[in-house]
Coordinates of C-alpha atoms in Angstrom, one line a residue:
M1 CA 85.2 141.8 272.6
P2 CA 81.5 141.9 271.7
C3 CA 79.6 143.4 274.6
L4 CA 76.8 145.7 275.4
G5 CA 78.4 146.8 278.6
S6 CA 79.8 145.4 281.8
A7 CA 78.8 145.0 285.4
R8 CA 81.8 145.4 287.7
F9 CA 82.7 145.4 291.4
V10 CA 86.0 145.9 293.1
L11 CA 87.5 144.0 296.0
D12 CA 90.5 145.5 297.8
F13 CA 93.2 143.5 299.4
P14 CA 96.4 144.9 300.9
G15 CA 98.3 145.9 297.8
V16 CA 95.9 144.2 295.4
S17 CA 92.7 145.4 293.6
V18 CA 90.5 142.8 292.0
R19 CA 88.0 143.8 289.3
L20 CA 85.4 141.4 288.1
S21 CA 83.9 142.3 284.7
L22 CA 81.0 140.3 283.2
R23 CA 80.5 141.1 279.6
R24 CA 77.3 140.4 277.7
P25 CA 77.2 139.2 274.1
R26 CA 76.1 141.6 271.4
S27 CA 74.1 139.0 269.6
S28 CA 70.5 138.2 270.7
S29 CA 69.8 135.3 273.0
R30 CA 68.9 133.2 270.0
S31 CA 72.2 133.4 268.2
F32 CA 75.2 132.6 270.2
R33 CA 78.8 131.8 269.4
I34 CA 80.6 129.2 271.5
S35 CA 83.5 131.6 271.7
Y36 CA 82.4 134.0 274.4
S37 CA 84.4 136.5 276.5
S38 CA 84.6 137.5 280.0
S39 CA 87.2 139.5 281.9
I40 CA 88.4 138.8 285.4
A41 CA 91.3 141.1 286.2
T42 CA 93.8 141.2 289.0
S43 CA 95.9 144.3 289.3
T44 CA 99.0 144.6 291.4
R45 CA 100.4 147.9 292.7
W46 CA 104.1 148.5 292.2
P47 CA 106.3 148.7 294.0
P48 CA 106.3 146.4 295.9
R49 CA 104.8 143.5 293.9
R50 CA 102.4 141.2 295.7
E51 CA 102.1 137.6 294.7
F52 CA 98.9 136.5 293.0
S53 CA 98.5 133.9 295.8
I54 CA 97.0 136.5 298.1
M55 CA 93.9 136.6 296.0
A56 CA 90.7 135.3 297.5
A57 CA 90.2 131.7 296.8
H58 CA 87.0 132.1 294.8
L59 CA 88.5 134.7 292.6
R60 CA 91.6 132.7 292.0
S61 CA 89.6 129.7 291.0
D62 CA 87.8 131.8 288.4
F63 CA 91.1 131.6 286.4
F64 CA 90.7 127.8 286.3
E65 CA 86.9 127.6 285.7
Y66 CA 84.7 128.4 282.7
T67 CA 82.7 131.5 283.7
S68 CA 81.5 132.8 280.4
G69 CA 78.3 130.7 280.1
R70 CA 76.4 127.6 281.0
W71 CA 74.7 124.7 279.2
I72 CA 71.1 123.7 279.4
F73 CA 72.1 120.0 279.3
N74 CA 75.2 118.3 280.7
D75 CA 76.3 121.6 282.3
D76 CA 78.5 119.9 284.9
L77 CA 80.3 117.8 282.3
R78 CA 80.9 120.8 280.0
H79 CA 82.4 122.8 282.9
A80 CA 84.5 119.8 284.0
E81 CA 85.9 119.6 280.5
R82 CA 87.0 123.2 280.7
R83 CA 88.4 123.2 284.3
R84 CA 92.2 123.7 284.1
V85 CA 94.2 124.2 287.3
F86 CA 97.7 125.7 286.9
K87 CA 100.2 127.7 288.9
I88 CA 99.4 131.4 288.3
D89 CA 102.7 132.7 289.7
E90 CA 104.8 130.4 287.6
L91 CA 102.8 131.1 284.4
S92 CA 103.4 134.8 285.0
R93 CA 107.1 134.2 285.6
L94 CA 107.4 132.1 282.4
A95 CA 105.5 134.8 280.4
A96 CA 107.8 137.6 281.7
E97 CA 110.9 135.5 280.8
A98 CA 109.5 134.9 277.3
V99 CA 109.8 138.6 276.5
N100 CA 113.0 139.2 278.6
R101 CA 111.1 141.0 281.4
S102 CA 111.1 140.5 285.2
P103 CA 108.0 139.0 286.8
D104 CA 108.0 142.2 288.9
D105 CA 107.1 144.1 285.7
I106 CA 103.7 142.4 285.6
V107 CA 100.9 144.6 286.9
R108 CA 97.8 142.7 285.7
L109 CA 96.7 139.3 284.7
E110 CA 93.1 139.0 283.4
K111 CA 91.0 136.4 281.8
L112 CA 90.5 137.7 278.2
A113 CA 88.2 135.2 276.5
E114 CA 87.0 131.6 276.7
G115 CA 86.4 129.8 273.4
G116 CA 85.6 126.3 272.4
F117 CA 89.2 125.0 272.9
N118 CA 91.3 127.5 274.8
R119 CA 91.2 130.0 277.7
T120 CA 93.1 133.2 277.0
F121 CA 94.6 135.6 279.5
L122 CA 95.9 139.2 278.9
I123 CA 99.2 139.9 280.8
T124 CA 100.0 143.6 281.1
M125 CA 103.4 145.0 282.1
R126 CA 104.0 148.3 284.0
C127 CA 105.1 150.0 280.8
G128 CA 101.8 149.2 279.1
F129 CA 103.1 146.2 277.1
G130 CA 100.6 143.5 276.8
M131 CA 100.8 139.8 275.7
V132 CA 98.4 136.9 275.5
A133 CA 98.7 133.5 277.3
R134 CA 96.6 130.7 275.8
I135 CA 95.9 127.6 277.8
P136 CA 94.0 124.7 276.2
Y137 CA 91.1 123.0 278.0
P138 CA 91.7 119.4 279.3
A139 CA 89.2 118.2 276.7
T140 CA 91.0 119.8 273.8
I141 CA 92.4 117.0 271.5
P142 CA 94.9 116.1 270.2
K143 CA 96.5 118.6 272.7
Y144 CA 100.2 118.1 271.9
F145 CA 99.7 118.1 268.2
A146 CA 97.1 120.9 268.2
I147 CA 99.4 123.3 270.1
A148 CA 102.6 122.3 268.2
S149 CA 100.8 122.6 264.8
E150 CA 99.1 125.9 265.6
V151 CA 102.5 127.5 266.6
A152 CA 104.2 126.2 263.5
T153 CA 101.4 127.3 261.2
M154 CA 101.4 130.8 262.6
A155 CA 105.2 131.0 262.2
L156 CA 105.1 129.8 258.6
L157 CA 102.3 132.2 257.7
R158 CA 104.3 135.1 259.2
S159 CA 107.3 134.1 257.2
F160 CA 105.2 134.6 254.0
G161 CA 104.2 138.1 255.1
L162 CA 100.7 137.4 256.5
P163 CA 99.7 139.6 259.5
I164 CA 99.8 136.8 262.1
P165 CA 100.6 137.5 265.8
E166 CA 104.1 136.6 266.9
V167 CA 104.6 133.6 269.2
Y168 CA 107.1 134.4 272.0
R169 CA 107.2 130.9 273.7
Y170 CA 105.1 127.8 273.9
S171 CA 104.9 124.4 275.6
P172 CA 102.8 121.6 274.0
M173 CA 103.4 119.6 277.2
P174 CA 102.3 120.3 280.8
N175 CA 105.7 119.2 282.3
N176 CA 106.8 122.8 283.1
A177 CA 106.8 125.1 286.1
A178 CA 103.2 126.3 285.4
G179 CA 101.9 122.8 285.1
T180 CA 100.0 123.4 281.9
E181 CA 100.4 123.6 278.1
Y182 CA 100.5 127.2 276.9
I183 CA 101.2 129.6 274.1
F184 CA 102.6 133.1 274.8
M185 CA 101.9 135.4 271.9
E186 CA 101.6 138.9 270.7
F187 CA 98.5 140.9 271.8
V188 CA 97.0 142.5 268.7
Q189 CA 95.3 145.8 269.5
G190 CA 92.7 147.4 267.3
T191 CA 89.1 147.1 266.4
S192 CA 87.6 143.6 265.8
L193 CA 86.0 143.4 262.4
S194 CA 83.0 141.6 264.0
D195 CA 82.4 144.7 266.1
I196 CA 81.8 146.9 263.1
W197 CA 80.7 144.4 260.5
F198 CA 77.1 145.8 260.3
D199 CA 78.2 149.4 260.1
P200 CA 80.4 150.0 257.0
G201 CA 79.2 151.5 253.8
E202 CA 79.8 150.2 250.3
R203 CA 83.2 151.8 250.0
E204 CA 84.4 150.1 253.2
I205 CA 82.9 146.8 252.2
I206 CA 84.8 147.0 248.9
S207 CA 88.0 147.7 250.7
I208 CA 87.5 144.9 253.3
S209 CA 86.5 142.4 250.6
R210 CA 89.6 143.2 248.5
Q211 CA 92.0 142.9 251.5
L212 CA 90.4 139.6 252.5
A213 CA 90.7 138.2 248.9
E214 CA 94.4 139.4 248.7
L215 CA 95.2 137.7 252.0
E216 CA 93.5 134.5 251.0
S217 CA 95.3 134.5 247.7
K218 CA 98.6 134.9 249.4
M219 CA 97.8 132.1 251.9
M220 CA 96.4 129.7 249.3
S221 CA 99.5 130.2 247.0
I222 CA 101.7 128.3 249.5
A223 CA 102.4 124.9 248.2
F224 CA 102.8 121.8 250.4
P225 CA 104.2 118.4 249.5
A226 CA 101.6 116.3 251.4
G227 CA 98.3 116.4 253.3
G228 CA 98.3 116.8 257.1
S229 CA 99.2 119.5 259.6
L230 CA 102.3 121.7 260.0
Y231 CA 104.9 121.3 262.7
Y232 CA 108.4 122.3 263.6
I233 CA 110.5 119.3 262.9
E234 CA 111.8 119.0 266.5
D235 CA 108.2 119.0 267.8
L236 CA 107.2 116.2 265.6
E237 CA 110.3 114.2 266.5
N238 CA 109.5 114.6 270.2
A239 CA 105.9 113.5 269.6
A240 CA 107.0 110.3 267.9
E241 CA 108.8 109.2 271.0
S242 CA 105.6 109.3 273.2
A243 CA 102.8 108.7 270.7
S244 CA 100.5 105.7 271.5
W245 CA 100.0 105.0 267.8
P246 CA 102.4 104.6 264.9
T247 CA 103.7 107.8 263.4
R248 CA 105.6 108.4 260.2
P249 CA 108.4 110.9 259.7
G250 CA 107.3 114.4 258.7
I251 CA 107.7 115.6 255.1
T252 CA 110.0 118.6 255.1
L253 CA 109.1 121.9 253.5
D254 CA 111.5 124.2 251.6
D255 CA 111.9 126.0 254.8
K256 CA 113.7 123.2 256.7
R257 CA 112.4 124.3 260.0
F258 CA 108.9 123.0 259.1
C259 CA 107.4 119.7 258.0
V260 CA 104.0 118.2 257.3
G261 CA 102.9 115.7 260.0
P262 CA 99.7 114.1 261.3
D263 CA 96.4 115.8 260.6
T264 CA 95.0 117.5 263.7
S265 CA 91.4 117.8 262.2
L266 CA 89.0 117.2 265.1
R267 CA 87.0 114.7 263.0
L268 CA 90.0 112.4 263.2
W269 CA 90.2 112.5 267.0
Y270 CA 86.7 113.2 268.3
G271 CA 85.5 111.0 271.1
R272 CA 86.9 107.5 271.0
R273 CA 88.4 108.1 267.6
S274 CA 91.6 109.2 269.4
Q275 CA 92.0 105.5 270.4
L276 CA 91.9 104.2 266.9
D277 CA 95.1 103.0 265.2
L278 CA 94.8 105.2 262.2
D279 CA 97.2 106.6 259.7
R280 CA 96.6 110.3 260.2
G281 CA 99.4 111.4 257.9
P282 CA 101.3 112.9 256.4
L283 CA 100.1 111.5 253.1
P284 CA 101.4 112.6 249.7
K285 CA 97.9 111.9 248.3
Q286 CA 94.6 112.5 250.0
P287 CA 92.7 109.2 250.3
P288 CA 89.2 109.2 251.8
R289 CA 90.6 108.9 255.3
G290 CA 87.5 110.4 256.9
A291 CA 85.2 107.6 255.7
E292 CA 87.8 105.0 256.5
K293 CA 88.1 106.5 260.0
E294 CA 84.3 106.2 260.6
L295 CA 84.3 102.6 259.4
A296 CA 87.0 101.8 261.8
Y297 CA 85.2 103.6 264.6
L298 CA 82.0 101.7 263.9
R299 CA 83.7 98.3 263.7
Q300 CA 85.4 98.9 267.1
F301 CA 82.8 100.8 269.1
G302 CA 79.5 100.8 267.3
R303 CA 76.6 98.6 268.6
T304 CA 72.9 98.3 268.1
A305 CA 70.6 100.2 270.4
V306 CA 67.3 102.0 270.5
A307 CA 67.4 105.3 268.7
V308 CA 68.2 108.4 270.9
P309 CA 67.4 111.9 269.6
A310 CA 70.5 113.8 268.7
R311 CA 71.3 117.3 269.8
K312 CA 72.1 118.6 266.3
E313 CA 70.1 119.2 263.1
G314 CA 70.2 116.3 260.7
S315 CA 70.1 113.7 263.5
L316 CA 66.6 114.0 265.1
Q317 CA 64.7 110.8 264.4
V318 CA 61.2 111.2 263.0
P319 CA 58.2 108.9 262.6
G320 CA 58.8 106.2 260.0
A321 CA 62.5 106.9 260.1
A322 CA 63.8 103.3 260.5
A323 CA 67.2 104.8 259.6
V324 CA 69.9 102.2 259.3
R325 CA 73.3 103.2 260.4
S326 CA 75.5 100.6 258.7
H327 CA 78.6 100.4 256.7
R328 CA 76.7 100.5 253.4
D329 CA 76.7 104.2 252.8
L330 CA 80.3 104.6 253.8
D331 CA 81.2 101.7 251.5
R332 CA 79.3 103.3 248.7
Y333 CA 81.2 106.6 249.2
L334 CA 84.5 104.8 249.1
L335 CA 83.5 103.4 245.7
L336 CA 83.0 106.9 244.4
A337 CA 85.7 108.8 246.3
S338 CA 88.6 108.3 243.8
S339 CA 86.5 109.9 241.0
L340 CA 85.4 113.0 242.9
S341 CA 88.6 115.0 242.9
P342 CA 88.2 118.1 240.7
G343 CA 92.0 118.1 240.1
T344 CA 91.8 115.1 237.8
Q345 CA 88.9 116.5 235.7
H346 CA 90.1 119.7 234.1
S347 CA 86.8 120.0 232.4
V348 CA 85.1 120.6 235.7
I349 CA 87.1 123.8 236.3
S350 CA 86.8 125.0 232.7
T351 CA 83.2 123.9 232.2
S352 CA 81.1 126.4 230.3
A353 CA 78.6 126.4 233.2
I354 CA 81.0 128.6 235.2
P355 CA 80.1 132.3 234.7
T356 CA 82.6 134.2 232.5
T357 CA 82.3 137.1 234.8
T358 CA 81.0 137.7 238.3
M359 CA 78.4 140.1 236.8
S360 CA 76.6 137.2 235.1
W361 CA 76.0 135.7 238.6
F362 CA 74.5 139.0 239.8
A363 CA 72.5 140.2 236.8
I364 CA 69.5 140.6 239.1
Y365 CA 71.7 142.0 241.9
D366 CA 70.6 145.7 241.6
A367 CA 67.1 144.8 240.4
A368 CA 66.5 142.8 243.5
F369 CA 66.7 145.9 245.6
A370 CA 64.2 148.5 244.5
T371 CA 64.5 151.5 246.8
E372 CA 61.1 152.9 245.9
K373 CA 59.5 149.8 247.5
L374 CA 60.9 150.8 250.9
D375 CA 58.3 153.6 251.2
D376 CA 55.6 151.0 251.4
M377 CA 57.2 149.0 254.2
D378 CA 57.1 149.5 257.9
E379 CA 60.4 150.0 259.9
T380 CA 60.9 146.3 260.6
Q381 CA 60.5 145.4 257.0
Q382 CA 62.8 148.2 255.8
S383 CA 65.4 147.0 258.3
G384 CA 65.1 143.4 257.0
E385 CA 65.4 144.5 253.4
M386 CA 68.4 146.7 254.0
E387 CA 70.2 143.9 255.9
L388 CA 69.4 141.6 252.9
Y389 CA 70.9 144.2 250.6
R390 CA 74.0 144.6 252.7
R391 CA 74.6 140.8 252.8
R392 CA 74.2 140.6 249.0
L393 CA 76.6 143.5 248.7
V394 CA 79.2 141.8 250.8
H395 CA 78.8 138.5 248.9
Y396 CA 79.0 140.3 245.5
H397 CA 82.2 142.2 246.3
Y398 CA 83.8 139.2 247.9
V399 CA 83.2 137.0 244.8
K400 CA 84.2 139.8 242.5
N401 CA 87.5 140.3 244.3
T402 CA 88.1 136.6 244.6
E403 CA 87.7 136.4 240.8
E404 CA 90.4 139.1 240.4
Y405 CA 92.9 138.0 243.0
N406 CA 92.4 134.3 243.5
E407 CA 91.5 132.6 240.3
L408 CA 91.7 129.0 241.5
H409 CA 89.6 129.7 244.6
Y410 CA 87.1 131.4 242.4
A411 CA 86.9 128.4 240.1
A412 CA 86.2 126.2 243.2
L413 CA 83.5 128.5 244.4
T414 CA 81.8 128.6 241.1
D415 CA 82.1 125.0 240.2
P416 CA 78.5 123.8 239.7
M417 CA 79.3 120.5 241.4
G418 CA 81.5 122.0 244.2
V419 CA 78.7 122.1 246.8
L420 CA 77.8 118.4 246.2
R421 CA 81.4 117.3 246.2
R422 CA 82.0 119.0 249.5
R423 CA 78.8 117.7 250.9
L424 CA 79.8 114.1 250.1
F425 CA 83.2 114.6 251.7
C426 CA 81.8 116.2 254.9
H427 CA 79.0 113.7 255.4
A428 CA 81.3 110.8 255.0
S429 CA 84.1 112.3 257.2
D430 CA 82.2 114.0 260.1
P431 CA 81.7 112.1 263.3
W432 CA 78.6 109.9 263.2
E433 CA 75.6 111.4 265.0
G434 CA 73.1 108.5 264.8
E435 CA 72.4 107.9 261.1
T436 CA 73.7 108.4 257.6
L437 CA 70.6 109.8 255.9
A438 CA 72.4 113.0 254.8
L439 CA 75.2 111.0 253.2
K440 CA 72.8 108.7 251.5
V441 CA 70.9 111.6 250.0
A442 CA 74.2 113.1 248.7
L443 CA 75.1 109.8 247.2
I444 CA 71.8 109.6 245.4
Q445 CA 72.4 113.1 244.1
A446 CA 75.9 112.0 243.0
T447 CA 74.5 109.1 241.0
K448 CA 72.1 111.5 239.2
N449 CA 74.9 114.0 238.4
W450 CA 77.7 111.5 237.8
K451 CA 78.8 112.9 234.4
K452 CA 78.9 116.4 235.7
L453 CA 80.8 115.3 238.8
T454 CA 83.5 113.3 236.9
G455 CA 83.6 114.9 233.5
G456 CA 82.7 111.6 231.9
G457 CA 84.6 108.3 232.0
P458 CA 83.5 105.0 233.5
P459 CA 79.9 104.7 234.7
C460 CA 79.0 105.3 238.3
P461 CA 79.8 102.2 240.4
V462 CA 76.9 102.8 242.7
V463 CA 73.3 102.1 241.8
F464 CA 70.2 102.7 244.0
D465 CA 66.9 100.9 243.6
P466 CA 64.1 103.4 242.6
D467 CA 61.9 102.4 245.5
D468 CA 64.9 103.0 247.9
V469 CA 65.4 106.4 246.4
R470 CA 61.7 107.4 246.9
E471 CA 61.7 106.2 250.5
T472 CA 65.0 108.0 251.2
M473 CA 63.8 111.3 249.8
K474 CA 60.6 111.0 251.7
L475 CA 62.5 110.3 254.9
D476 CA 64.8 113.3 254.1
A477 CA 61.7 115.6 253.8
E478 CA 60.5 114.3 257.2
Q479 CA 64.0 114.8 258.6
K480 CA 64.1 118.4 257.5
E481 CA 60.7 119.0 259.0
A482 CA 61.9 117.6 262.3
D483 CA 65.0 119.8 262.1
E484 CA 62.8 122.8 261.7
C485 CA 61.0 121.8 264.8
L486 CA 64.2 121.3 266.7
E487 CA 65.4 124.7 265.5
A488 CA 62.1 126.3 266.6
C489 CA 62.7 124.8 270.1
R490 CA 66.2 126.3 270.1
D491 CA 64.7 129.6 269.2
V492 CA 62.2 129.4 272.0
I493 CA 64.7 128.5 274.6
G494 CA 67.5 130.7 273.1
F495 CA 70.6 128.5 273.3
G496 CA 73.5 128.0 271.0
Q497 CA 76.1 125.3 270.2
E498 CA 75.9 122.3 272.6
G499 CA 73.1 124.1 274.5
W500 CA 75.2 127.1 275.5
V501 CA 73.6 130.2 277.1
P502 CA 75.0 133.2 278.9
V503 CA 75.1 132.9 282.6
E504 CA 72.4 135.6 283.1
H505 CA 70.1 133.7 280.7
Y506 CA 70.5 130.2 282.2
E507 CA 67.6 130.1 284.7
E508 CA 65.2 131.5 282.1
A509 CA 66.4 129.0 279.5
M510 CA 66.0 126.1 281.9
A511 CA 62.5 127.2 282.7
L512 CA 61.6 127.3 279.0
S513 CA 63.1 123.9 278.4
K514 CA 61.0 122.5 281.2
K515 CA 57.9 124.1 279.8
L516 CA 58.6 122.6 276.3
K517 CA 59.0 119.2 277.8
E518 CA 55.8 119.5 279.8
D519 CA 53.9 120.5 276.6
G520 CA 55.5 117.6 274.8
L521 CA 54.3 115.1 277.4
A522 CA 50.9 116.6 277.4
A523 CA 50.7 116.2 273.6
A524 CA 51.8 112.6 273.6
E525 CA 49.1 110.3 272.2
S526 CA 49.9 107.2 274.3
E527 CA 51.6 106.2 277.5
E528 CA 54.4 104.6 275.5
E529 CA 55.1 107.7 273.6
R530 CA 54.9 109.7 276.8
A531 CA 57.4 107.4 278.4
Q532 CA 59.8 107.7 275.5
I533 CA 59.6 111.5 275.6
A534 CA 60.3 111.5 279.3
A535 CA 63.3 109.1 278.9
H536 CA 64.8 110.7 275.8
W537 CA 64.0 114.5 275.9
P538 CA 66.8 116.0 273.8
F539 CA 67.5 118.9 276.3
D540 CA 67.9 116.7 279.4
D541 CA 71.3 115.5 280.7
M542 CA 72.4 112.2 279.2
D543 CA 75.3 109.7 279.2
E544 CA 77.3 111.1 276.2
E545 CA 79.8 108.2 276.3
E546 CA 76.9 105.8 275.9
Y547 CA 75.4 107.9 273.1
D548 CA 78.7 108.3 271.4
C549 CA 78.9 104.6 270.6
L550 CA 75.2 103.9 270.2
A551 CA 73.5 102.1 267.4
I552 CA 75.0 101.0 264.2
H553 CA 71.3 100.4 263.5
V554 CA 68.9 103.2 264.7
I555 CA 65.6 101.5 265.1
E556 CA 62.1 102.9 265.9
P557 CA 61.9 106.6 266.4
V558 CA 61.6 107.8 269.9
Y559 CA 59.0 110.5 269.7
Q560 CA 57.2 112.9 267.5
L561 CA 57.9 116.6 268.0
R562 CA 56.6 117.9 264.7
N563 CA 52.9 117.1 265.5
Q564 CA 53.1 118.9 268.8
N565 CA 51.6 122.4 269.0
I566 CA 54.0 123.9 271.6
E567 CA 53.4 127.4 273.0
V568 CA 55.6 129.1 275.5
Y569 CA 54.8 132.4 277.1

């Protein structure tokens, strides 16, 4: 686990030693991952074995609570989403039974990591054998399908020889002795690649890139009869009996244990989307379900409201941004979608624009790094140049090995229109965050590159008015400027996804956020603007359910951050 060190203390009970370990992330306070690790360990002496129930209440509750970080907005809500109470003794007993051991063999249960969707525990036996217990948060959706699909996917990949941890036992339902869904799986020991990623030389980079390309090739060579997610057949049959929306039978694979069933992609279930009566698969062909899902969501839950600043890049409203969130852009995408698949245009893959070798991509690769220039740089500049060189080196060898071991994937990576095609799909499918400007810009780019996208054929069914294009691109430039301002605020405060910060950085981050707001209020040019800033500051707590269904039409912008000169000391 990434850490700089740990602060520990030991509490002794009769027969029980409790060690609390708080690990700090390796990355700086300005670059966090939502998956963060802490370790809270309980060790039992043997013999005799003492029940975990003798632990102090506050330490026992740490097993149920999120303790790896805090959020600068909606902190209570984020923690409530991750609070999961279960029966520790029963979970331990079930884990021991899963590997044909006695519960008395367990000498330690410790919180291993807390990610975006699961809390993991390391269970250690007296012989040194370790296994992992994974428990999903209450907010994880769709819980039954996510667990069942993850287990089946790991089993299928293992059957094809990929190095995947073994699953010993699982329960996608909480109706068991432990009172929670769980996965018991193999504990993989070794060195995490992320821990040494910045250390290897070129020889190691070549080796790692080759192994990754070979693994990807093996995984991508597996053929499936439909789109969706993988399941054991019996799990999907059990789900059909209790599902609140219509389900269709799974499509069986060659290995008759498995089938393709409903898609568990979060974008199909996020927020109130889980309440929609949608066909989530399996589907022999892949229609534009993401866009259709968003249309259904807007029809059922969307309503007009005053614009509210979003928490993510691409959604912060800017002056002049009378951004209209309507069905129009999604309808436009649906008109194009059937023509965007590269599988129906062989010329896209075989186009002469694709480099014949990887080297033509990187003709300036070596020239871009002139070692003699390093002598004229200070230590910071040298470090930056060396890091840039290392990143180019990694990218070069990954693409080179992909070309050698995974031809189809290489063709997709080097398709000149691949980025635009993926951008169209993602912007149309991702959960709506307040406006469709990014989708509209991608649609405009698609109309300008229609022949390259489709390989010829019928003309583009979507046409934009030239004045509309100019206004949209102007608004996009303003949006990017606002995004840069929002990113600068994040850098100043030092928070990550959803406002996450390490526990030890929380008070400082809150103070910085307060200072930014005060500076914003001071820079306001009118009482109305000041009132809007106070009411809609993006780093304050807010009603997320209200925001989630806000505004098919986003009207006047709330405030102007980009003209503020904010300084924080």
